[in-house]
Coordinates of C-alpha atoms in Angstrom, one line a residue:
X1 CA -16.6 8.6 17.8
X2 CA -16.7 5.6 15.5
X3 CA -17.5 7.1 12.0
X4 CA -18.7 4.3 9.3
X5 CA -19.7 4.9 5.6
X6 CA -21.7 2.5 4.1
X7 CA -21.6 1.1 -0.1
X8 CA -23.6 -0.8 -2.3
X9 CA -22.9 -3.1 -5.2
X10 CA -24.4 -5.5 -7.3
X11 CA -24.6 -8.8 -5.6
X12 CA -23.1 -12.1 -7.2
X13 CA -22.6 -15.7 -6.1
X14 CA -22.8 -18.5 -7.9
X15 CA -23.2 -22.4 -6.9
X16 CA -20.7 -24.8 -8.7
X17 CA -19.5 -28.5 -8.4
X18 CA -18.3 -29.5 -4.9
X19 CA -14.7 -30.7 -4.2
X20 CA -13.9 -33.8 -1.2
X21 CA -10.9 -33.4 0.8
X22 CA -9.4 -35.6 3.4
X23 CA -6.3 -35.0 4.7
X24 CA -3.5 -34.2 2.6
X25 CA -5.2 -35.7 -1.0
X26 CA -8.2 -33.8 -2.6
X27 CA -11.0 -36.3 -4.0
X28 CA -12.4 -33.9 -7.3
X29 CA -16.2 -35.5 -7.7
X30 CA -17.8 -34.4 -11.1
X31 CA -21.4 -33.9 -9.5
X32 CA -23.1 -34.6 -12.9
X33 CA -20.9 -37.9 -13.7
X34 CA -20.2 -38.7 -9.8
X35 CA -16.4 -39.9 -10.9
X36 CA -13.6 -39.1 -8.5
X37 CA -9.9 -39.2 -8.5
X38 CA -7.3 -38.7 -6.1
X39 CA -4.3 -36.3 -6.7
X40 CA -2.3 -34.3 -4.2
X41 CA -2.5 -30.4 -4.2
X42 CA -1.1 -28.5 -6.5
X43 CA 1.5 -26.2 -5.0
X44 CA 3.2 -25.2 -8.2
X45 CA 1.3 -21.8 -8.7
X46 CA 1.5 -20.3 -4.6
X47 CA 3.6 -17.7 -5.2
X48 CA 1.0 -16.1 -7.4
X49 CA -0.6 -15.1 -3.7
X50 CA 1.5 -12.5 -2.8
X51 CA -0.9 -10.9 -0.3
X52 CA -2.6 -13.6 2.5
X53 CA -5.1 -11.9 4.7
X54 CA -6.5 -13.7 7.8
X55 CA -9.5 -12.5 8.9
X56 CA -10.7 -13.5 12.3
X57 CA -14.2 -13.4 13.9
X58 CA -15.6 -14.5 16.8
X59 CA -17.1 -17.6 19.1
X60 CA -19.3 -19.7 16.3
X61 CA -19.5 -23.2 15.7
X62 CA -19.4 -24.7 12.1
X63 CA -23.1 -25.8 13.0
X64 CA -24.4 -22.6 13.8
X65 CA -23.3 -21.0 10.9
X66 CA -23.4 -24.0 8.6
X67 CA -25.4 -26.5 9.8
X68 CA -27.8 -26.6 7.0
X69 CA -25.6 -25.5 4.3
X70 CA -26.1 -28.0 1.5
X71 CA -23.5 -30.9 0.5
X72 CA -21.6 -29.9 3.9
X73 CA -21.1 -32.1 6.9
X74 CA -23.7 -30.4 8.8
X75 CA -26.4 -31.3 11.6
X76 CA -27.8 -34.6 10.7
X77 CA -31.0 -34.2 9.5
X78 CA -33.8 -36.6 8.5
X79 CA -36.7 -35.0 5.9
X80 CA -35.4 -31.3 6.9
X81 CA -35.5 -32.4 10.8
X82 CA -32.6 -33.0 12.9
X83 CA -32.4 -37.0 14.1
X84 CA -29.6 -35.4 17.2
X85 CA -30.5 -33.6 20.6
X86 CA -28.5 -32.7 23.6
X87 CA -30.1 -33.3 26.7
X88 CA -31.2 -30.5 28.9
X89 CA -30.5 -31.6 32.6
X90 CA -33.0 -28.4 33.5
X91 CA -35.8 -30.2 32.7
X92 CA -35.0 -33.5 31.4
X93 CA -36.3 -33.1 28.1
X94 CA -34.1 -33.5 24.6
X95 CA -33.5 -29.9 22.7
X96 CA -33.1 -30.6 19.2
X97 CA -31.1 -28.1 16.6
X98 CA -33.3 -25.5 15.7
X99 CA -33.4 -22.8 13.1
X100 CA -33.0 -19.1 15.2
X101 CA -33.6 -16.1 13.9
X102 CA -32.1 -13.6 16.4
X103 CA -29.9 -11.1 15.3
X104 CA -28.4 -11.2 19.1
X105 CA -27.2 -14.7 20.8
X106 CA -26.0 -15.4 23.6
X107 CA -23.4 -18.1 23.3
X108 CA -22.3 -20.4 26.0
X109 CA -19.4 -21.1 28.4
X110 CA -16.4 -22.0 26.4
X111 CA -13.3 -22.4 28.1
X112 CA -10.8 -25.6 28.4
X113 CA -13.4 -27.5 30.9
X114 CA -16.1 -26.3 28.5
X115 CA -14.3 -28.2 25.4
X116 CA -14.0 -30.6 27.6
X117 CA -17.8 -31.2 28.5
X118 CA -19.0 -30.4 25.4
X119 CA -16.9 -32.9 23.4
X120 CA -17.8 -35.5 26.1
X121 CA -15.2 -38.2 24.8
X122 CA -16.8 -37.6 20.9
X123 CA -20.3 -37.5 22.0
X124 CA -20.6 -33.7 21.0
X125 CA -23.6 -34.1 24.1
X126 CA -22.8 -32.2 26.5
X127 CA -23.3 -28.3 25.5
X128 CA -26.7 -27.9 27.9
X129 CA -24.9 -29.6 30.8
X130 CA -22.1 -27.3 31.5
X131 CA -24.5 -24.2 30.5
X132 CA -27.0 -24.8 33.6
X133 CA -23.5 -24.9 36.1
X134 CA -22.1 -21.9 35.0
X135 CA -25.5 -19.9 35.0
X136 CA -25.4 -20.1 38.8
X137 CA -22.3 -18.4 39.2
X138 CA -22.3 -15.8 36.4
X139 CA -23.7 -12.3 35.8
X140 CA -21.9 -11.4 32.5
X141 CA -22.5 -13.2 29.3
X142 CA -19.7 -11.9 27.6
X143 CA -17.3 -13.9 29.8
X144 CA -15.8 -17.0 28.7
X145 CA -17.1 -19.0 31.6
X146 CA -20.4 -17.6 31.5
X147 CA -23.5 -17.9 28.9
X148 CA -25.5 -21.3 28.1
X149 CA -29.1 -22.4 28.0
X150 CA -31.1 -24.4 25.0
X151 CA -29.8 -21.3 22.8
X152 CA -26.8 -22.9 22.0
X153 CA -28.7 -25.5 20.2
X154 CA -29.7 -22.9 17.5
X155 CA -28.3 -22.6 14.0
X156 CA -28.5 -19.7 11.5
X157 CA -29.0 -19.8 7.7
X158 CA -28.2 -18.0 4.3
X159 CA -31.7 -15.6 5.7
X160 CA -29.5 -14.1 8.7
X161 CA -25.7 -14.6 6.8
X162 CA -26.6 -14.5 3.1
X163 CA -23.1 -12.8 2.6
X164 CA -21.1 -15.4 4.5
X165 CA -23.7 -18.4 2.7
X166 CA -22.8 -16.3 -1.0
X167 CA -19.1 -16.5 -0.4
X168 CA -19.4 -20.1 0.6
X169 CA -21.2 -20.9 -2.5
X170 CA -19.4 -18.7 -4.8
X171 CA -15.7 -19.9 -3.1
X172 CA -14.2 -22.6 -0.9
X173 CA -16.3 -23.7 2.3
X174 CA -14.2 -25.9 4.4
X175 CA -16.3 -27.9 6.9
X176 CA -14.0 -29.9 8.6
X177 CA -11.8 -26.9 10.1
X178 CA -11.2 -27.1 13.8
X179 CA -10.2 -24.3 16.2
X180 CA -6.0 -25.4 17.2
X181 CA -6.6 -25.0 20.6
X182 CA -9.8 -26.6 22.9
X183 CA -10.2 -23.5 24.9
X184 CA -11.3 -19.5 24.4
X185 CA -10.2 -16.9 22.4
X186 CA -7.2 -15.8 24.1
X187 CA -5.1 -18.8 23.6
X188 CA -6.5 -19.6 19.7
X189 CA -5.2 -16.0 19.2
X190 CA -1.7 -17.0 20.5
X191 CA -2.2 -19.9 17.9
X192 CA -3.2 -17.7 14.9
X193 CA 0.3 -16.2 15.5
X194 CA 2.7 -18.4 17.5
X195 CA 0.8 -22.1 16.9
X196 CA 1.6 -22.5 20.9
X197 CA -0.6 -20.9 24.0
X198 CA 1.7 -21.1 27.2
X199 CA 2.7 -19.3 30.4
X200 CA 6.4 -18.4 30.8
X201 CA 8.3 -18.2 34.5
X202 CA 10.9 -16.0 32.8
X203 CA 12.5 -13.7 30.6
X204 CA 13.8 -17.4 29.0
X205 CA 11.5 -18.8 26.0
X206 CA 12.8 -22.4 27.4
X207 CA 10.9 -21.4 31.1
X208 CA 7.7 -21.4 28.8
X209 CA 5.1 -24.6 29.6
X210 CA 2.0 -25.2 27.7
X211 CA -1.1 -23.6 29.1
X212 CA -4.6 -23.4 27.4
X213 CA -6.8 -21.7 29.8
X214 CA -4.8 -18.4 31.6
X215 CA -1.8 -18.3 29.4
X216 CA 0.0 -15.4 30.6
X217 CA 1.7 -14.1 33.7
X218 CA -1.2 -11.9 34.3
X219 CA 0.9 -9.0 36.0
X220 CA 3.0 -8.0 32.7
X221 CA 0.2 -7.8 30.4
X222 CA -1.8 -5.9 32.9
X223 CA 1.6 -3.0 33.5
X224 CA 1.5 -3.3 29.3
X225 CA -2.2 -2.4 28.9
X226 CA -1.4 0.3 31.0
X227 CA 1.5 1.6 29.2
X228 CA 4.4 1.1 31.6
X229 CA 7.7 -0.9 31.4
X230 CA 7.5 -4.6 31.9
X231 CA 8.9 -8.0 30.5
X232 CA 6.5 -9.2 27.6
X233 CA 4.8 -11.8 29.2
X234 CA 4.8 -14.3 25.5
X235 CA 8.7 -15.0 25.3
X236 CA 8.3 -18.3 22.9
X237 CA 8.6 -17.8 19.1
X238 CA 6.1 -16.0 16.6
X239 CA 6.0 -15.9 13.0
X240 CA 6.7 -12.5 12.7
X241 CA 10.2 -13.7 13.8
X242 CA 10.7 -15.5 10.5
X243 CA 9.0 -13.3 8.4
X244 CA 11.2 -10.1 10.2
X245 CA 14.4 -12.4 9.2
X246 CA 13.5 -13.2 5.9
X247 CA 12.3 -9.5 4.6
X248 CA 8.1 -10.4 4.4
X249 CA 6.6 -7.4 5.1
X250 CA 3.6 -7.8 7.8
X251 CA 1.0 -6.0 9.6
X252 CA -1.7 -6.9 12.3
X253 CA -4.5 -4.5 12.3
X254 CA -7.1 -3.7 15.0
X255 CA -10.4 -2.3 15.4
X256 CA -10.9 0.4 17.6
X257 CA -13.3 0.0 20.4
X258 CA -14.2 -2.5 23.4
X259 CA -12.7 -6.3 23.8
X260 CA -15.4 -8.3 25.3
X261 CA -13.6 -10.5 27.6
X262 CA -11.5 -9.9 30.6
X263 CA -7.8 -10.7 30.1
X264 CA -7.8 -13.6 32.3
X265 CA -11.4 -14.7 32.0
X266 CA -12.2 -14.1 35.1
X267 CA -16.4 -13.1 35.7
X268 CA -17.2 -9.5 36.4
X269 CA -14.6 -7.3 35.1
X270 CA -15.2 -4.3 33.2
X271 CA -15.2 -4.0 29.2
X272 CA -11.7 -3.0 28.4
X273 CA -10.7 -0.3 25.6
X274 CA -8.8 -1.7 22.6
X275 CA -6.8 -0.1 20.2
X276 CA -3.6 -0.8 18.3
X277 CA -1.5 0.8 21.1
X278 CA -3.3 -2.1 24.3
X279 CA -2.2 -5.2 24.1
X280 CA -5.3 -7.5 24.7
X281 CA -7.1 -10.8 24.7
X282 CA -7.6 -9.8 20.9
X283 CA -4.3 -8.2 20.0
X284 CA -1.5 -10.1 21.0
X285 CA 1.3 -9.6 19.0
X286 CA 2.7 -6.3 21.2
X287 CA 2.9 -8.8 24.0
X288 CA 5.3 -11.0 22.1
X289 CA 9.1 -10.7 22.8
X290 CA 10.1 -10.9 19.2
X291 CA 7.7 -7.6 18.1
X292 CA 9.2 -6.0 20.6
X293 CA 13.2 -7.0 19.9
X294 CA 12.6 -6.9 16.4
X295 CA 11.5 -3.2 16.8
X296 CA 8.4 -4.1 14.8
X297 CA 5.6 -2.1 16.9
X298 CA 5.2 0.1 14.0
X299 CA 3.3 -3.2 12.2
X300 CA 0.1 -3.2 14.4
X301 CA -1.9 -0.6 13.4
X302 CA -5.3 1.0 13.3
X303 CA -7.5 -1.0 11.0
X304 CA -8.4 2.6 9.1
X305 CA -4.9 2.2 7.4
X306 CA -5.8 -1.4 6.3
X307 CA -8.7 0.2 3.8
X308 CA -6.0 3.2 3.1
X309 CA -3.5 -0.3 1.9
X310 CA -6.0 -2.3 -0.3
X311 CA -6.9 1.1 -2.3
X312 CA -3.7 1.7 -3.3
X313 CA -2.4 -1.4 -3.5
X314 CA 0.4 -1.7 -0.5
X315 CA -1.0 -4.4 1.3
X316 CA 1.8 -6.0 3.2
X317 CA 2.5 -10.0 2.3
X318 CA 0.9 -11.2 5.6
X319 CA -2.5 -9.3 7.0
X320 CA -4.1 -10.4 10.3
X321 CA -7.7 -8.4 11.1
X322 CA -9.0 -8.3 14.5
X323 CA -12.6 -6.3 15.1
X324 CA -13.3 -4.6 17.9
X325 CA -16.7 -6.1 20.3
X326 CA -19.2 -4.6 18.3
X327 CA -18.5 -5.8 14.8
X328 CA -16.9 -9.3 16.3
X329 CA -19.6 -11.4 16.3
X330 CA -18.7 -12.6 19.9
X331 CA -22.2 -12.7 21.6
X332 CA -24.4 -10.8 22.4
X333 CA -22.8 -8.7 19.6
X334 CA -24.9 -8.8 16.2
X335 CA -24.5 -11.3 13.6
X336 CA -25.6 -8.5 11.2
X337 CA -23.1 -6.2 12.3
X338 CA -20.3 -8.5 12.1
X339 CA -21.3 -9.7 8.5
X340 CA -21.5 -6.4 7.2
X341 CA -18.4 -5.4 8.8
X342 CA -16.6 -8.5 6.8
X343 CA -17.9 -7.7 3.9
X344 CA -16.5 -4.1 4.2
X345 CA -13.2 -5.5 4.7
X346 CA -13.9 -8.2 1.2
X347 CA -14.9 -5.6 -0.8
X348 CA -12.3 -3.3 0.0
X349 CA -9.9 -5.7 -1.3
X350 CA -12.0 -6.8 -4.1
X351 CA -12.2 -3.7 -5.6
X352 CA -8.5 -2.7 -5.0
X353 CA -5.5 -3.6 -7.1
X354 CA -4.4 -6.4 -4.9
X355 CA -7.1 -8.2 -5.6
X356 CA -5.9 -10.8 -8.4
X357 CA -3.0 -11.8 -6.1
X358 CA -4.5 -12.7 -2.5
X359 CA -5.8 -15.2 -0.4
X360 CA -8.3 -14.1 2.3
X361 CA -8.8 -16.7 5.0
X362 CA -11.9 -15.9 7.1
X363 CA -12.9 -18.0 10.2
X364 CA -14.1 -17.8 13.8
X365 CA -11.3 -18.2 16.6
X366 CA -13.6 -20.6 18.9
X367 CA -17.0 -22.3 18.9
X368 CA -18.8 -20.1 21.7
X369 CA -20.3 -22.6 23.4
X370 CA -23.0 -23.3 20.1
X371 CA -24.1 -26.9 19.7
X372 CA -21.7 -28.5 17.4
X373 CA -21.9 -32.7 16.0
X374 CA -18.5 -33.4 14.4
X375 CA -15.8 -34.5 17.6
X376 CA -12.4 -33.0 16.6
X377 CA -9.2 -35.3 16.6
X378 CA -7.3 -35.3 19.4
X379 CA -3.8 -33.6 18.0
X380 CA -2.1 -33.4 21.3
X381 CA -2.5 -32.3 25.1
X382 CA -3.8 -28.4 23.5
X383 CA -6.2 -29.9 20.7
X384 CA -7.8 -29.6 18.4
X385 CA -10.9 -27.7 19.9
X386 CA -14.5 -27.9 18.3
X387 CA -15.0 -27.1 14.6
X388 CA -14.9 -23.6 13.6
X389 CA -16.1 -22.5 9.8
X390 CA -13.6 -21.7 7.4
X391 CA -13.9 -19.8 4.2
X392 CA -11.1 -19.2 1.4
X393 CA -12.0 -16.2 -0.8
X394 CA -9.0 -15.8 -3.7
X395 CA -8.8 -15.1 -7.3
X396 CA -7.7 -18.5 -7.7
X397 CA -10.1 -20.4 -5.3
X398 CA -12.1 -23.3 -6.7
X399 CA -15.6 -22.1 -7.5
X400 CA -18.6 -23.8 -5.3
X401 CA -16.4 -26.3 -3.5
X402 CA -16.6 -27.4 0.5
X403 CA -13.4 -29.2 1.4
X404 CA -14.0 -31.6 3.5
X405 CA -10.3 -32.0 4.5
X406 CA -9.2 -32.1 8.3
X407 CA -7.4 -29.0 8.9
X408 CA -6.6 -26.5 11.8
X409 CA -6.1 -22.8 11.5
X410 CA -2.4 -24.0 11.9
X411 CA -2.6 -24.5 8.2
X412 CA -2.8 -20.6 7.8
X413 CA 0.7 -20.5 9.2
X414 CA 2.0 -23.5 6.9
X415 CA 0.2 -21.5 4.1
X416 CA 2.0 -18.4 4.8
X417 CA 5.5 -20.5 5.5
X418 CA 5.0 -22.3 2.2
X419 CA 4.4 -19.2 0.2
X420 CA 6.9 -16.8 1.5
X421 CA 9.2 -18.6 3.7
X422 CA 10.2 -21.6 1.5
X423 CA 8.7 -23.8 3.6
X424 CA 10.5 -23.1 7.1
X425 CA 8.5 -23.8 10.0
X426 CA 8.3 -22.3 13.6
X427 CA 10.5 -25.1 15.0
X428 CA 12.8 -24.2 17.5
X429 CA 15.5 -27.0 15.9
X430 CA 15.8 -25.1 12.7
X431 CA 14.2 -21.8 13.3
X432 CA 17.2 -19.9 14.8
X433 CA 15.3 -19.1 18.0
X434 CA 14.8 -22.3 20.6
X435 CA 12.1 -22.3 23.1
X436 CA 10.2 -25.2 24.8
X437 CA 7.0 -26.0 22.6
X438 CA 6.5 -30.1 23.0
X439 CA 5.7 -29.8 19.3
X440 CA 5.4 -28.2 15.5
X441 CA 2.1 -28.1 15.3
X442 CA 2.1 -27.6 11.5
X443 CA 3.9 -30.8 11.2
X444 CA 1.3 -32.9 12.7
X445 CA -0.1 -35.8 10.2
X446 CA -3.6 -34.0 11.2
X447 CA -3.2 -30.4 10.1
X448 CA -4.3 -31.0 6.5
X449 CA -3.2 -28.0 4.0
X450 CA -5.4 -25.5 2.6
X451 CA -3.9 -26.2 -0.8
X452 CA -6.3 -27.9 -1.8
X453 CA -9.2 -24.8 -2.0
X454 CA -7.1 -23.7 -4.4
X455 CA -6.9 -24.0 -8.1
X456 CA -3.6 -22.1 -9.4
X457 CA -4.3 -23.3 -13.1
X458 CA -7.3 -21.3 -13.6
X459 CA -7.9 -17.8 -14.7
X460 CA -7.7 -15.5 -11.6
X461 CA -11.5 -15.1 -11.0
X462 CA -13.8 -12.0 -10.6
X463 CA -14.1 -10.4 -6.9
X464 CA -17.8 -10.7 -5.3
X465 CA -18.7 -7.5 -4.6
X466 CA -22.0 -7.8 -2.0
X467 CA -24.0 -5.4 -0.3
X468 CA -24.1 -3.6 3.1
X469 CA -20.0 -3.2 3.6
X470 CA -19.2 -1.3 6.5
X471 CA -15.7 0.5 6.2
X472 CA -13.7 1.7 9.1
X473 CA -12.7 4.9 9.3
X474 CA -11.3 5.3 12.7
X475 CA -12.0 6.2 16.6

């Protein structure tokens, strides 16, 4: 059985002067003076992060987090009342944005067609019409293809996610952060490792093409789920390729418990276990060839030994955190849940002796089907998908800023390449491993850098230590 202990500390967050960013430059605005100046981000101090931690949630739109968060880009409002609505084609009326107070939602469809639909050419109209086709067809709102209805128009504030709003006002908010991919959570997870989501014919990482709704050969990752022998079914390039060759010590942990989704998407299956050992939707890495040839297994582990790392102070270079259904935030699972299940994992490193030399990137790998009003740029034939919110917790964050710059969560990866790679990228012309990717995603003029969240200058700040922090302790 799941055991969880629960702490309580004093709560802090502060509210500071807020930081433009577009792009590559950073545009500092002194609120009291309203004087700005352009300068490019100052990567002289990155090494001083010698721990990066990604932790990824689940299926939330900037909007729905964020929406009313104050000085971001959020739902247009007139007088405290939205002036947008997204027309319901159930009864022909308009449904506005709408505060929602639910600690359960339900989400809506959001898989490649979805994106599609919902992004209608930039008119970020079309969430209610895709919901009321899918309904039809689908039982299980937990599926991908499934979920919709007016409830996707609804937004939450700092009285459901104070913790997530005190970070964002005590840290770095970035509002203009979009999901890589303009699909489900399957492929973004492929992104948050590999920056590419495709479907190999072979063993061969040049038989790999780019797919964004079913990118796997189905069969292998079923025989892998269930333990037996088979080819991994992800032959293209992962970071932990680079970080195995150059000596950066790694680990992806994983929650214990049920993944939400079917492997494949597909309506009606079962809830799956998850664990460290099962490759899933949410634990990709043991799919990948390169984990497997590099004999690097031993590096996805059990979340438990993640809190075991931050107390004594051996967390590995690179961290990726996946949750398990419950504590995800992927509907219908509780947003209280989830938060408190983040902040567990914050304070845990907050109050260890890693803390004044780490970068935790938090975010949510897709939108969920919830109303969002900002269209993403149109990267390349994968994305970007719909906007995603991004926090960067870190000793040397800027205090009270929202960047506004136009990033991916491909920027993770340049972070991490930047900081312990000297720059090298996952580009099949340089990176000693060719395979077929059309592009380096990291490389593309519209994957900003997260550089400039950061203030390496400054004193390395206190942690925020907040209430309500679930730690893991195992299955």
């Amino acid at each position: 059985m799941k055991q969880l202990s629960f702490f309580v500390k004093v709560l802090a967050g502060a509210a500071g002067a807020v930081a433009l960013a577009f792009g590559l430059a950073v545009w500092h605005v002194d609120s009291v003076h309203g004087a700005a100046s352009a300068q490019a981000p100052d990567a002289s101090g990155i090494h001083k992060i010698k721990h990066v931690i990604i932790i990824m949630q689940e299926n939330r739109s900037f909007d729905h987090y964020f929406g009313t968060f104050p000085g971001a880009d959020g739902i247009p409002m007139r007088g405290g009342v939205p002036t947008v609505c997204v027309q319901n084609p159930a009864d022909g009326t308009c449904v506005k944005p709408f505060h929602d107070s639910n600690d359960e939602n339900i989400g809506g469809p959001h898989r490649e067609a979805d994106a599609s639909t919902d992004i209608d050419g930039g008119k970020m109209d079309g969430f209610l019409q895709r919901g009321k086709r899918v309904m039809v067809q689908c039982h299980d709102p937990d599926n991908p293809a499934c979920g919709g209805g007016p409830e996707v128009m609804g937004y939450h504030d700092d009285h459901e996610i104070p913790n997530y709003w005190t970070y964002a006002r005590d840290f770095v908010l970035q509002d203009h952060l979009f999901q890589p991919n303009a699909s489900w959570s399957l492929p973004q997870h492929l992104f948050m490792v590999s920056e590419w989501s495709a479907s190999c014919r072979t063993t061969d990482p040049m038989s790999c093409t780019s797919e964004l709704d079913r990118p796997t050969r189905q069969v292998n990752l079923a025989l892998l789920m269930r333990g037996q022998d088979a080819p991994p079914p992800y032959q293209w390039t992962d970071l932990t390729y680079l970080l195995h060759r150059n000596h950066v010590s790694w680990k992806y942990y994983v929650m214990g418990g049920e993944e939400p989704d079917c492997a494949d998407g597909i309506d009606g299956c079962a809830p799956k276990r998850q664990s460290f050992r099962t490759p899933g939707i949410w634990n990709v890495l043991p799919s990948f060839a390169t984990v497997r040839e590099d004999n690097e297994l031993k590096n996805v582990s059990d979340l438990s030994n993640f809190y075991k790392a931050a107390k004594n102070g051996t967390l590995p270079s690179v961290s990726w955190i996946c949750p398990a259904n419950k504590y995800s935030e992927h509907p219908r699972a509780l947003v209280s849940a989830g938060q408190a299940y983040v902040t567990g994992l914050i304070n845990a490193i907050s109050q260890g002796p890693d803390w004044n030399s780490t970068a935790i990137f938090l975010s949510w790998d897709d939108w969920g089907g919830f109303y969002d009003h900002v269209a993403p740029p149109r990267v390349d034939a994968m994305g970007f998908g719909l906007r995603v919110p991004g926090i960067v917790i870190s000793p040397y964050a800027k205090k009270g800023y929202i960047d506004h710059s136009t990033l991916s969560q491909d920027a993770y990866v340049r972070f991490i390449e930047d900081d312990f790679l000297g720059g090298a990228r996952l580009d099949p012309k340089s990176d000693g491993r060719p395979d077929s990717r059309p592009s380096v995603r990291e490389n593309a003029p519209q994957v900003g850098t997260v550089l400039g969240a950061f203030d390496f200058n400054q004193q390395p700040r206190p942690p925020v230590v907040l209430p309500n922090g679930i730690v893991w302790t195992g299955t």
